[in-house]
Coordinates of C-alpha atoms and ligand atoms in Angstrom, one line a residue:
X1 CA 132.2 87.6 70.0
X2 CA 133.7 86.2 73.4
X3 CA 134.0 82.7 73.8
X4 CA 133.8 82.8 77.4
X5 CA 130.3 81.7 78.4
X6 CA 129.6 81.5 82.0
X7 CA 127.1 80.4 84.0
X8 CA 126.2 82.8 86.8
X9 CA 124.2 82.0 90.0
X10 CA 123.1 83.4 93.3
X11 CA 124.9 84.5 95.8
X12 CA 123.4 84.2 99.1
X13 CA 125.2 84.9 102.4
X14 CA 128.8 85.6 101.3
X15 CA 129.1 82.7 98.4
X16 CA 128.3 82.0 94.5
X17 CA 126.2 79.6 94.6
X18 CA 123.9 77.5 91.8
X19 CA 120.2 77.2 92.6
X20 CA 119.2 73.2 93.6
X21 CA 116.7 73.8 90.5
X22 CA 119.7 72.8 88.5
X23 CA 117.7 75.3 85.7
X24 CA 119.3 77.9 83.9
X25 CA 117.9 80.2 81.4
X26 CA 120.3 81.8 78.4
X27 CA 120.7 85.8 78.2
X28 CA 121.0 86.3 74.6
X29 CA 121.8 89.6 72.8
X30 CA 119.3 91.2 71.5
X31 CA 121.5 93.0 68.7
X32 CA 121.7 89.1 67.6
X33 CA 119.1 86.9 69.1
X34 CA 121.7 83.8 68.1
X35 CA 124.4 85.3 70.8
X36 CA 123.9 83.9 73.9
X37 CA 126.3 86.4 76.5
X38 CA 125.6 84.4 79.7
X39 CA 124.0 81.4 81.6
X40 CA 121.4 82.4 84.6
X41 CA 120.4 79.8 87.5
X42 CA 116.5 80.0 87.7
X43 CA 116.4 80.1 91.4
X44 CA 113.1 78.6 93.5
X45 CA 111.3 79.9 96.4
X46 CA 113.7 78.1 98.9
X47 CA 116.3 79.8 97.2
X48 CA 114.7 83.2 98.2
X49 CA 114.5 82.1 101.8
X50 CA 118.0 81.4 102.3
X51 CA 119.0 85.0 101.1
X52 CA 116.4 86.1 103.3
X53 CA 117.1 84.3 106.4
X54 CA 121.1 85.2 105.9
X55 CA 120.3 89.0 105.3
X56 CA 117.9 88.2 108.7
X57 CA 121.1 87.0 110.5
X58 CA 123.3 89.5 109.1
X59 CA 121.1 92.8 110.3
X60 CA 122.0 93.0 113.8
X61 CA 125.8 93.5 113.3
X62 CA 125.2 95.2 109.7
X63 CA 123.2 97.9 111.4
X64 CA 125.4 98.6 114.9
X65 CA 128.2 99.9 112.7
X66 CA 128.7 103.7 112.9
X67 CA 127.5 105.0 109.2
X68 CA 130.8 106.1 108.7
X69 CA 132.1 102.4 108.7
X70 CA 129.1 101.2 106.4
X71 CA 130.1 104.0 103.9
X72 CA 133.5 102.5 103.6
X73 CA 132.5 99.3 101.9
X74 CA 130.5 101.8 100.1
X75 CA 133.8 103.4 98.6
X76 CA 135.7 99.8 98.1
X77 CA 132.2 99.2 96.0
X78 CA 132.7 102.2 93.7
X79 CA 136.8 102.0 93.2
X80 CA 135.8 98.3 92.2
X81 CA 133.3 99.1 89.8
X82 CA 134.9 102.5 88.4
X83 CA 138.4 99.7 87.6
X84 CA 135.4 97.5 85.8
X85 CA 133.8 100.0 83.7
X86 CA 134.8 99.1 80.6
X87 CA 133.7 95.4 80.7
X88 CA 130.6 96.3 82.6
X89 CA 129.2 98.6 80.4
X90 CA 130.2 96.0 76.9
X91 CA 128.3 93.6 78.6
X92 CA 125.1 96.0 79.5
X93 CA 124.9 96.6 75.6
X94 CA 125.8 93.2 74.7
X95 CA 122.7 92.0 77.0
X96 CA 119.8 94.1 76.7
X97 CA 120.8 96.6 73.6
X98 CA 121.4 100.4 74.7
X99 CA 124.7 102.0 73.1
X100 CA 128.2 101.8 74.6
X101 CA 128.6 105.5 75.4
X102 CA 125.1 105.6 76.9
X103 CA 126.2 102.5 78.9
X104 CA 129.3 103.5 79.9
X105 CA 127.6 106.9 81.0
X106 CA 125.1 104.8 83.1
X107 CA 127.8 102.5 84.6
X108 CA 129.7 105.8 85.7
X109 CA 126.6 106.8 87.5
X110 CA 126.6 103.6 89.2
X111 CA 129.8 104.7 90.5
X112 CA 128.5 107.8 91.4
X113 CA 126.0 107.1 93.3
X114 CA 127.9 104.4 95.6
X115 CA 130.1 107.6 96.4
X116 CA 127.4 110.1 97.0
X117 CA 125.5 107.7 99.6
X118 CA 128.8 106.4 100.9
X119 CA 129.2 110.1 102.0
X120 CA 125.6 109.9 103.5
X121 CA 127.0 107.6 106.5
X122 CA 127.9 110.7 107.6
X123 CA 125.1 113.3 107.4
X124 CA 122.6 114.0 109.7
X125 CA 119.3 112.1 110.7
X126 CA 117.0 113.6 112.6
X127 CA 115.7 116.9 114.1
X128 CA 115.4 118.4 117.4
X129 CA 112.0 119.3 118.0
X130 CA 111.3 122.2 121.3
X131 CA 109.3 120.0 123.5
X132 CA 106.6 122.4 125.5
X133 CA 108.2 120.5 128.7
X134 CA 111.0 123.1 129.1
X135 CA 113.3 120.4 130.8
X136 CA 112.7 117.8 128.6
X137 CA 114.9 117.1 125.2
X138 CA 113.0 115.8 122.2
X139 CA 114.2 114.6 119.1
X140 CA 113.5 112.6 116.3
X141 CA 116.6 109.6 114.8
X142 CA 116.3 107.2 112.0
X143 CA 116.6 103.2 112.0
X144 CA 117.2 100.9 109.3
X145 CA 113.7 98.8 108.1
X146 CA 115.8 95.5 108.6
X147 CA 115.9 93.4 105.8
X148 CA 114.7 95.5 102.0
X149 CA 113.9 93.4 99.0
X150 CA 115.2 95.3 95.5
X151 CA 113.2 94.3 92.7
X152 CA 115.0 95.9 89.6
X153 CA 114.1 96.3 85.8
X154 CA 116.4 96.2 82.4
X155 CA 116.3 99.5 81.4
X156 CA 118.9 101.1 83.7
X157 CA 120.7 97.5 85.1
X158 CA 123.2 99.6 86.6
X159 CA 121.9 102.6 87.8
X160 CA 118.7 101.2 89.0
X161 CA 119.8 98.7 91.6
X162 CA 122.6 101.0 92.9
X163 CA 120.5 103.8 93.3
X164 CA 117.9 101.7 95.6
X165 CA 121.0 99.2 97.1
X166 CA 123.2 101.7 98.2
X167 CA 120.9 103.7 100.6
X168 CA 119.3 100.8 101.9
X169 CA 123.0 99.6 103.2
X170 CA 124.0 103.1 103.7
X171 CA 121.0 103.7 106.5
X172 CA 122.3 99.9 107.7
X173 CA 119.3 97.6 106.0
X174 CA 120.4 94.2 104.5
X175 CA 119.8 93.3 100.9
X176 CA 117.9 90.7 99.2
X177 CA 118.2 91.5 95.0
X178 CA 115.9 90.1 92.4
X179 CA 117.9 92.1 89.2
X180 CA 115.6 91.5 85.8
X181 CA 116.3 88.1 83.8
X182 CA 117.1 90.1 80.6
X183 CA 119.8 91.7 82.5
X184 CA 121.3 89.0 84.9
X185 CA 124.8 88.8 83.6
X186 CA 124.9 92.6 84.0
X187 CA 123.5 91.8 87.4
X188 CA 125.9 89.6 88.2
X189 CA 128.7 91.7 87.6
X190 CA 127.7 94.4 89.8
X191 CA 127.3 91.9 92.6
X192 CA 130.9 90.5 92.0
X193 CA 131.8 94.5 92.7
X194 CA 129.8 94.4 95.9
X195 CA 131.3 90.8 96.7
X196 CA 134.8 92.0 96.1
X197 CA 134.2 95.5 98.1
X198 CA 133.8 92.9 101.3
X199 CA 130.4 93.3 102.6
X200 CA 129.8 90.9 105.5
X201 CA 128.3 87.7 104.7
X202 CA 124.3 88.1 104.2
X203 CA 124.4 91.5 104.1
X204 CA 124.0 92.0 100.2
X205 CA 122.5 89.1 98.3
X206 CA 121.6 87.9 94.5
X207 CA 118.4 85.7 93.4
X208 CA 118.3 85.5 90.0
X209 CA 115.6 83.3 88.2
X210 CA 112.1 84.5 87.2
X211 CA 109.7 88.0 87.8
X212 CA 107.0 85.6 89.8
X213 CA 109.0 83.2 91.4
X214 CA 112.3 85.0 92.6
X215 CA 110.4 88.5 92.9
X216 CA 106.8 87.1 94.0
X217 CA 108.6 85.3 97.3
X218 CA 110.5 88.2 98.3
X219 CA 107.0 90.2 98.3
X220 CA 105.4 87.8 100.3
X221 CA 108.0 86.7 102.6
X222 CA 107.1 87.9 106.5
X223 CA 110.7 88.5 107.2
X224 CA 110.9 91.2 104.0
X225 CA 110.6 94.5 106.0
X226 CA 110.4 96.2 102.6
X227 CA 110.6 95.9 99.1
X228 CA 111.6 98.8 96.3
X229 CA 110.6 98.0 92.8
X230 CA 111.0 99.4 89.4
X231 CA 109.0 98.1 86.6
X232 CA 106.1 97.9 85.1
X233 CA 102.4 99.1 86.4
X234 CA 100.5 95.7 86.0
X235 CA 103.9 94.2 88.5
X236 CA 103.9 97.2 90.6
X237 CA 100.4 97.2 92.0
X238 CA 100.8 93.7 92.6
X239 CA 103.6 93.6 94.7
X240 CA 102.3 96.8 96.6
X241 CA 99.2 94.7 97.1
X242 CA 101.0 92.0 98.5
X243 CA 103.2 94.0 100.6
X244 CA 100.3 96.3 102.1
X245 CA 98.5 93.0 102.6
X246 CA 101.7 92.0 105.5
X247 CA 102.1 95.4 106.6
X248 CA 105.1 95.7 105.3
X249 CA 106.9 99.4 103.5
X250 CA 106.8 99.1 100.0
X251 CA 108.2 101.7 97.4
X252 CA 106.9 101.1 93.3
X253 CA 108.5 103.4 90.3
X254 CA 106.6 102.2 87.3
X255 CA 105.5 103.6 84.1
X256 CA 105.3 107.2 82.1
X257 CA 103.8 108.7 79.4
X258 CA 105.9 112.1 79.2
X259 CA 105.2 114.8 77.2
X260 CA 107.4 117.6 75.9
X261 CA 105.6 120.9 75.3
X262 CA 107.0 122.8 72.2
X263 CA 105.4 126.4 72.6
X264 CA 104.8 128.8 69.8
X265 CA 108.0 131.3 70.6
X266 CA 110.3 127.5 71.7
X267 CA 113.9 127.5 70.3
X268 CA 112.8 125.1 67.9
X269 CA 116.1 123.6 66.4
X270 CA 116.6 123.0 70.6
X271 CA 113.0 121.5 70.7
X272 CA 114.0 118.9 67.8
X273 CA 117.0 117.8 69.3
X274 CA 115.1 117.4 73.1
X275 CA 112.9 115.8 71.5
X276 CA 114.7 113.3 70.2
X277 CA 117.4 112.7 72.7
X278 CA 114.3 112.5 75.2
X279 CA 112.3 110.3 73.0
X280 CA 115.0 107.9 71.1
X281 CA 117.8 107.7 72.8
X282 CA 118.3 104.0 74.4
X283 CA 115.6 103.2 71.8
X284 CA 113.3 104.8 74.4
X285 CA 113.2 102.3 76.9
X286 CA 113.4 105.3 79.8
X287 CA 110.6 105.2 81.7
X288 CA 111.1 109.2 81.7
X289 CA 111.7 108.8 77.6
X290 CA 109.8 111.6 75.5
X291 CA 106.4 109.9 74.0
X292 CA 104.0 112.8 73.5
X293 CA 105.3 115.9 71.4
X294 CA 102.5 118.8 72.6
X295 CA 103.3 121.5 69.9
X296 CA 101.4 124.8 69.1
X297 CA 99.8 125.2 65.9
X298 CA 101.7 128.2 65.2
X299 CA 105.0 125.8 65.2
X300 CA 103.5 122.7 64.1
X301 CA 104.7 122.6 61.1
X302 CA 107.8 124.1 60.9
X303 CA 108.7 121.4 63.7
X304 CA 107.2 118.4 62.7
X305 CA 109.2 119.0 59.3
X306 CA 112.7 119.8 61.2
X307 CA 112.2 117.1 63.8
X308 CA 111.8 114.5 61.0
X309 CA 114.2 115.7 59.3
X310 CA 116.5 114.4 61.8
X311 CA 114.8 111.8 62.8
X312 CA 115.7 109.9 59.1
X313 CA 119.2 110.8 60.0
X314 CA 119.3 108.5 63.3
X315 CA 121.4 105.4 62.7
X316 CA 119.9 102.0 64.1
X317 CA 122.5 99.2 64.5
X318 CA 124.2 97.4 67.3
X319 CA 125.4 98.9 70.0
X320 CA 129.1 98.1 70.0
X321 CA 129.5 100.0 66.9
X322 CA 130.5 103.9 67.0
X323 CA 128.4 104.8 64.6
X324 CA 125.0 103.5 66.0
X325 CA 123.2 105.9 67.4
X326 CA 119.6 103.8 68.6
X327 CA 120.1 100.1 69.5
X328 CA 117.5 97.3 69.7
X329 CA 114.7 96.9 71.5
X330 CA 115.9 95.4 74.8
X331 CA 113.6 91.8 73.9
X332 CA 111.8 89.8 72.3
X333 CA 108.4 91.0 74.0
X334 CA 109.3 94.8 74.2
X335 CA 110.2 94.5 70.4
X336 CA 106.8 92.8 69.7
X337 CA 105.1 95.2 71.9
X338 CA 106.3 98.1 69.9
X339 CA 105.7 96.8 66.4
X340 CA 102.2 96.1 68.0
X341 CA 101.9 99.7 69.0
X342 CA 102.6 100.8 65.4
X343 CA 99.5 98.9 64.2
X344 CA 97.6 100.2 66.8
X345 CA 98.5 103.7 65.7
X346 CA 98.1 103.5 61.9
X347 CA 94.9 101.3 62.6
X348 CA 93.3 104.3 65.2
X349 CA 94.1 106.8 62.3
X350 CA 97.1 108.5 63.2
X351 CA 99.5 109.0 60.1
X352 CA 102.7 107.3 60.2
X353 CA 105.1 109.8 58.9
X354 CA 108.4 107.9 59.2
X355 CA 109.9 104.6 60.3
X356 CA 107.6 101.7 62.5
X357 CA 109.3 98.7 60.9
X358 CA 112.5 97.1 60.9
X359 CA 115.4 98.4 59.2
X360 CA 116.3 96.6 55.7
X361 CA 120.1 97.0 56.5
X362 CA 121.4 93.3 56.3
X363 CA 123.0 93.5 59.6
X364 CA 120.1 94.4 61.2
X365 CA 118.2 90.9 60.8
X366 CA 119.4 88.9 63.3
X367 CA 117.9 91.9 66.3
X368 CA 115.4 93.3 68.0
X369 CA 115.4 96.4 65.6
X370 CA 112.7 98.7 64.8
X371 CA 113.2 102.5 62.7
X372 CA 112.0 105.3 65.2
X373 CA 108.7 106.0 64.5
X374 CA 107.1 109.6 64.2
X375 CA 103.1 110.4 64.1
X376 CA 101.4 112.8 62.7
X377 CA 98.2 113.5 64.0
X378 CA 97.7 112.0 66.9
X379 CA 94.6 112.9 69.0
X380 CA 95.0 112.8 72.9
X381 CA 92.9 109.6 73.6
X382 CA 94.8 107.3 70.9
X383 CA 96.5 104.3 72.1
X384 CA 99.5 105.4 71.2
X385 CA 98.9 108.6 73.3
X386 CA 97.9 107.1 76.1
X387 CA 99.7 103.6 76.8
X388 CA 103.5 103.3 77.9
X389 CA 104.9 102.2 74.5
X390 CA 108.5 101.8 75.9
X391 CA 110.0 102.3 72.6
X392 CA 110.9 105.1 69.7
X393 CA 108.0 106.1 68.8
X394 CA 106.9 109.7 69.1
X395 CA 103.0 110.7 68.5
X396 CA 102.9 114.6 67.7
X397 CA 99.6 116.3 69.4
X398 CA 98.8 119.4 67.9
X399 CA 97.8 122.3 71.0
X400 CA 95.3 125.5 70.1
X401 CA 97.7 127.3 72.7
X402 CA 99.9 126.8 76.2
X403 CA 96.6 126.1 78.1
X404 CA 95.3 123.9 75.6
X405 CA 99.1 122.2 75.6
X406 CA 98.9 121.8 79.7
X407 CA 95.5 120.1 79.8
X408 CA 96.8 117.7 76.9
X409 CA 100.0 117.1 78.9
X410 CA 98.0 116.1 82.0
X411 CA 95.3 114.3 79.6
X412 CA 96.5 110.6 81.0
X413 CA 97.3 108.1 83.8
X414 CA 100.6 108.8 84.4
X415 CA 103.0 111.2 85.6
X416 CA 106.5 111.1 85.8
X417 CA 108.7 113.7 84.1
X418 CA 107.3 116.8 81.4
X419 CA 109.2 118.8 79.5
X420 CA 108.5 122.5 78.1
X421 CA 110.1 124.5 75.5
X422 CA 109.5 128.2 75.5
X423 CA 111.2 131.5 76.6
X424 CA 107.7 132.8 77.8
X425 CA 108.2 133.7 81.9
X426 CA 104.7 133.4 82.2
X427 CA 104.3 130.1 80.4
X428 CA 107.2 128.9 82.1
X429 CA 105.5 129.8 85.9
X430 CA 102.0 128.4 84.6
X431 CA 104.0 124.8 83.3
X432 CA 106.2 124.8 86.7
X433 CA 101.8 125.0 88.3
X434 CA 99.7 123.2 86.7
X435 CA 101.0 120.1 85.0
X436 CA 100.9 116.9 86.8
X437 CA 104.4 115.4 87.4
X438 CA 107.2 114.4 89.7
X439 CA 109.8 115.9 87.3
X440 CA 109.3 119.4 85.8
X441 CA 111.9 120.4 83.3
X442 CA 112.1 123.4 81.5
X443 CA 114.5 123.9 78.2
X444 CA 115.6 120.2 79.1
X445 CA 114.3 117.1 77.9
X446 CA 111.8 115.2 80.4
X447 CA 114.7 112.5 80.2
X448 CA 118.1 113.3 82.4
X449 CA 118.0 112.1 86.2
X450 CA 120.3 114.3 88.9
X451 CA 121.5 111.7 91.5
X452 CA 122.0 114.1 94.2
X453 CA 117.9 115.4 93.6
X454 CA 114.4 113.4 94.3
X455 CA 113.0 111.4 91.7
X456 CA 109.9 109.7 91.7
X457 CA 106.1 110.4 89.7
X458 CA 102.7 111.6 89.8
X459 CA 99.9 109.8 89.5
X460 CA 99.7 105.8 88.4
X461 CA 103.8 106.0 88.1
X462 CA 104.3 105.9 91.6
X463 CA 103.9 105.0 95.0
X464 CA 104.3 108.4 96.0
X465 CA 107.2 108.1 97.2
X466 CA 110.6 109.4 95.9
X467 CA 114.0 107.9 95.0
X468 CA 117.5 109.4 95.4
X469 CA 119.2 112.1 96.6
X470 CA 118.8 112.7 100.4
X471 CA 114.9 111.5 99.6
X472 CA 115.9 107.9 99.7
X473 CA 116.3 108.1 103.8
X474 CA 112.3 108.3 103.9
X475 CA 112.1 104.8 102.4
X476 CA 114.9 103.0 103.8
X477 CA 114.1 104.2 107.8
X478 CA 111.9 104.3 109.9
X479 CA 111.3 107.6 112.2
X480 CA 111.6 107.2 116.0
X481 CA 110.3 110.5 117.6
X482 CA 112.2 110.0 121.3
X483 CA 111.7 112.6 124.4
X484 CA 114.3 112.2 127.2
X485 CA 114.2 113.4 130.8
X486 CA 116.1 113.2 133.5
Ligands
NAP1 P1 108.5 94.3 84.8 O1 108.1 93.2 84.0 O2 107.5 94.9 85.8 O3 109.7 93.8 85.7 C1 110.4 94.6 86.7 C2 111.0 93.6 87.7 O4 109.9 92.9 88.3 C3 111.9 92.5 87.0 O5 112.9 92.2 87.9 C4 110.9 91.4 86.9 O6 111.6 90.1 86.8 C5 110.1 91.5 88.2 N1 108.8 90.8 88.1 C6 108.1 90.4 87.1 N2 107.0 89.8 87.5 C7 107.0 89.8 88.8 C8 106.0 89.4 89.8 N3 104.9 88.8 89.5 N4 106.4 89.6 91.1 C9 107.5 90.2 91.5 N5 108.4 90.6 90.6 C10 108.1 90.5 89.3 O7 109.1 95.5 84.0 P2 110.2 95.5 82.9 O8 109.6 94.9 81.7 O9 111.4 94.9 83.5 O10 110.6 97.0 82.7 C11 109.8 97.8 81.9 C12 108.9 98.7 82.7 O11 109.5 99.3 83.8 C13 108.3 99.8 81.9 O12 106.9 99.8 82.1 C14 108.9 101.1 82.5 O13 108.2 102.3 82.5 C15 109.1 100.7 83.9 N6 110.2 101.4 84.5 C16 110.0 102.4 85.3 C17 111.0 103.2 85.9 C18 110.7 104.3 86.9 O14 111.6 104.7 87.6 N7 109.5 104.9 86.9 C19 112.3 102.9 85.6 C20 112.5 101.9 84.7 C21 111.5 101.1 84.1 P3 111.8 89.4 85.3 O15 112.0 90.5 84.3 O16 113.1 88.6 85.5 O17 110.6 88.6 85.1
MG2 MG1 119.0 90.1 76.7

């Protein structure tokens, strides 16, 4: 593997800099826990205030420029990252596990969505409104929130913080980013884009070090106008706590449970494979990943016996090889979590059909590996049917018929993405009704994200709020509703 270990710190109002901590922490790869792929400076709270008080300084000019002119730095941003691709996206898999295509795929996003806001500089943002005063014009305009905190996961190390960075500069906010530790060289590399693109000094910064350090101070701090987070619930609620608690905007993504419905007249070779690619693919560490497989007795059967048939076929390795098609678990902790899960499952009497352990193959020691796992048997109220594993395992549900399948897919806390496979109009208008979540697909898997569309949950995995698309304006501005006279 590369020689070439670097250290990586902050950067904070235009420069690279190393925290006064003098602490580091290693990134290792979790294909092989011995690689270490980077050096991260664990920053401190005063660390967090200096981005802040630069991305303070830096508003005022930042958000005078015409939208147009923000958007530009917006381009330079993707060009830079579209000629880095390649090395991004090696180092995304070499840090936290997910396959080269898939992070390759996610890294093109990440250019994609730098060009689709850069574009939204230019598009409209307000209304006009008929005042009942005939003579009188009334209107409504958008303004930046001033300074956002970003508080970003490892699933998506990319996508995520683009797709929450780029509209807050777009609609002329400044930028304080706490990226995940288990993704910081990944991180770090996206900021060097940014860096390189020529953003103004303080308008985009980096704090890298810990969850409750780095990302509890920019939750708390007074001059943090709002925060956007991605992660988990328990995180979530507390930094929406905080942030109500100040008055200032806050915006949480968290967790999912999402079920595919496989109805009894589904395509079911297309079922299988939705299944799958929702549930397994990047080891299912999505937060819209496939966990609950809702399938009608009439089918049951015939696709629990096709779907594992396939399922024994997925290759589990590392994700630099062409051949792999499941990495590791992103971590030590998620890895643990998942093995935990499979206890918890066999233990609460759900029948293991397939996989749950490590894989025997020799070069799969040294990782966070684990064989997708399949259930049999699964009652609604399980563990494993309930809890955000955040790993490949799918627990198979049994449904008496499509309304029986709805209230089972609605039967938990969360509610981000649902999937249903039929050909059944009627079925098809009654899913689209009744089921409880942000994303609705139908003959798709629940995973797959539009960039251009809203996204955002239901229920406990949200704020409420949505992400994306021309959606993002609502978080990162406030309204002004003005009415002019002469
Ligand atoms: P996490 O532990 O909640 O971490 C998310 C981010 O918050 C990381 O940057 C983390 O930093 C930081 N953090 C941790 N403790 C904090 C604290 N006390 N105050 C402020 N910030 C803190 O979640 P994760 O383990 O990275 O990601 C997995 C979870 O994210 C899953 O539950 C998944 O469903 C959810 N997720 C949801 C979506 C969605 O859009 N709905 C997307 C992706 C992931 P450190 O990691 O450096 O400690
Ligand atoms: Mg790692």
């Amino acid at each position: 593997m590369s020689t070439d270990i670097r250290t990586y710190g902050n950067y904070i109002n235009g420069e690279w800099t190393i925290s006064a901590s003098g602490k580091q922490s290693a990134s290792l790869n979790p294909a092989n826990r011995n690689e270490v792929v980077g050096y991260l400076t664990m920053s401190e709270q005063s660390d967090v205030d200096r981005a802040v008080e630069a991305a303070v300084a830096a508003k005022k000019a930042w958000r005078k420029l015409s939208g147009a002119a923000r958007g530009e730095y917006l381009y330079k941003a993707a060009a830079i990252l579209e000629r880095r691709i390649d090395e991004v996206a090696a180092m995304m898999t070499r840090e936290m596990g997910k396959t080269l295509p898939e992070a390759k795929g996610e890294t093109a996003r990440g250019v994609a969505i730098l060009k689709y806001y850069a574009g939204e500089g230019m598009r409209k943002i307000g209304d006009i409104i008929p005042s009942t005063d005939s003579e009188a014009l009334m209107f409504t305009t958008r303004v930046p929130l001033g300074v956002v905190g970003v508080i970003s996961p490892w699933n998506f190390p990319v996508a995520i913080p683009i797709w929450k960075m780029a509209p807050a500069l777009i609609y002329g906010n400044t930028v304080v980013w706490k990226p995940a530790l288990d993704t910081g060289v990944t991180a770090a590399l996206i900021m060097e884009c940014l860096a390189e693109a020529g953003f103004p000094a303080g308008v985009v910064n980096l704090v890298s070090g810990s969850g409750s350090v780095v990302g509890g101070r920019i939750a708390e701090h007074p001059a943090v106008d709002g925060v956007t987070f991605t992660g988990s619930n328990a995180v979530g609620k507390q930094i929406g706590q905080t942030a109500l608690a100040r008055g200032a905007k806050y915006q949480l993504e968290m967790g999912g449970k999402n079920p595919i419905i496989v109805a009894a007249d589904a395509d079911i070779d297309l079922a299988v494979d939705a299944t799958i690619s929702g549930g397994i693919r990047s080891t299912g560490q999505k937060c819209t990943a496939t966990s609950r497989v809702i399938v009608e007795k009439a089918v049951y059967e015939t696709f629990r016996d096709r779907l594992l048939a396939k399922v024994r076929g997925l290759k589990v390795g590392d994700g630099l090889q062409p051949d792999t098609w499941l990495g590791p678990c992103a971590n030590e902790n998620q890895w643990k979590t998942v093995l935990d899960y499979i206890e918890k499952g066999k233990a609460e009497g759900a029948e293991l059909l397939y996989g749950g352990h490590q894989p025997e193959d020799p070069a799969c020691q040294d990782g966070y590996y684990v064989v997708p796992a399949v259930f049999d048997k699964v009652d609604s109220k399980m563990a494993i049917a309930q809890e955000e594993i955040f790993g490949p395992v799918l627990a198979l549900i049994q449904a008496e018929d499509l309304e029986h399948a709805i209230e089972l897919a609605n039967d938990v806390e969360f509610g981000l993405s649902a999937s249903i496979y039929t050909q059944n109009i009627g079925h098809i208008l009654a899913f689209i009704q009744d089921v409880d979540a942000g994303l609705v697909r139908i003959n798709a898997e629940t995973a797959g994200v539009e960039l251009q569309a809203p996204f955002g949950g239901m229920k406990s995995s949200s704020s409420h709020s949505r992400e994306q698309g021309q959606a993002a304006i609502e978080f990162f501005t406030a309204v002004k509703t003005v009415f002019v006279k002469a």
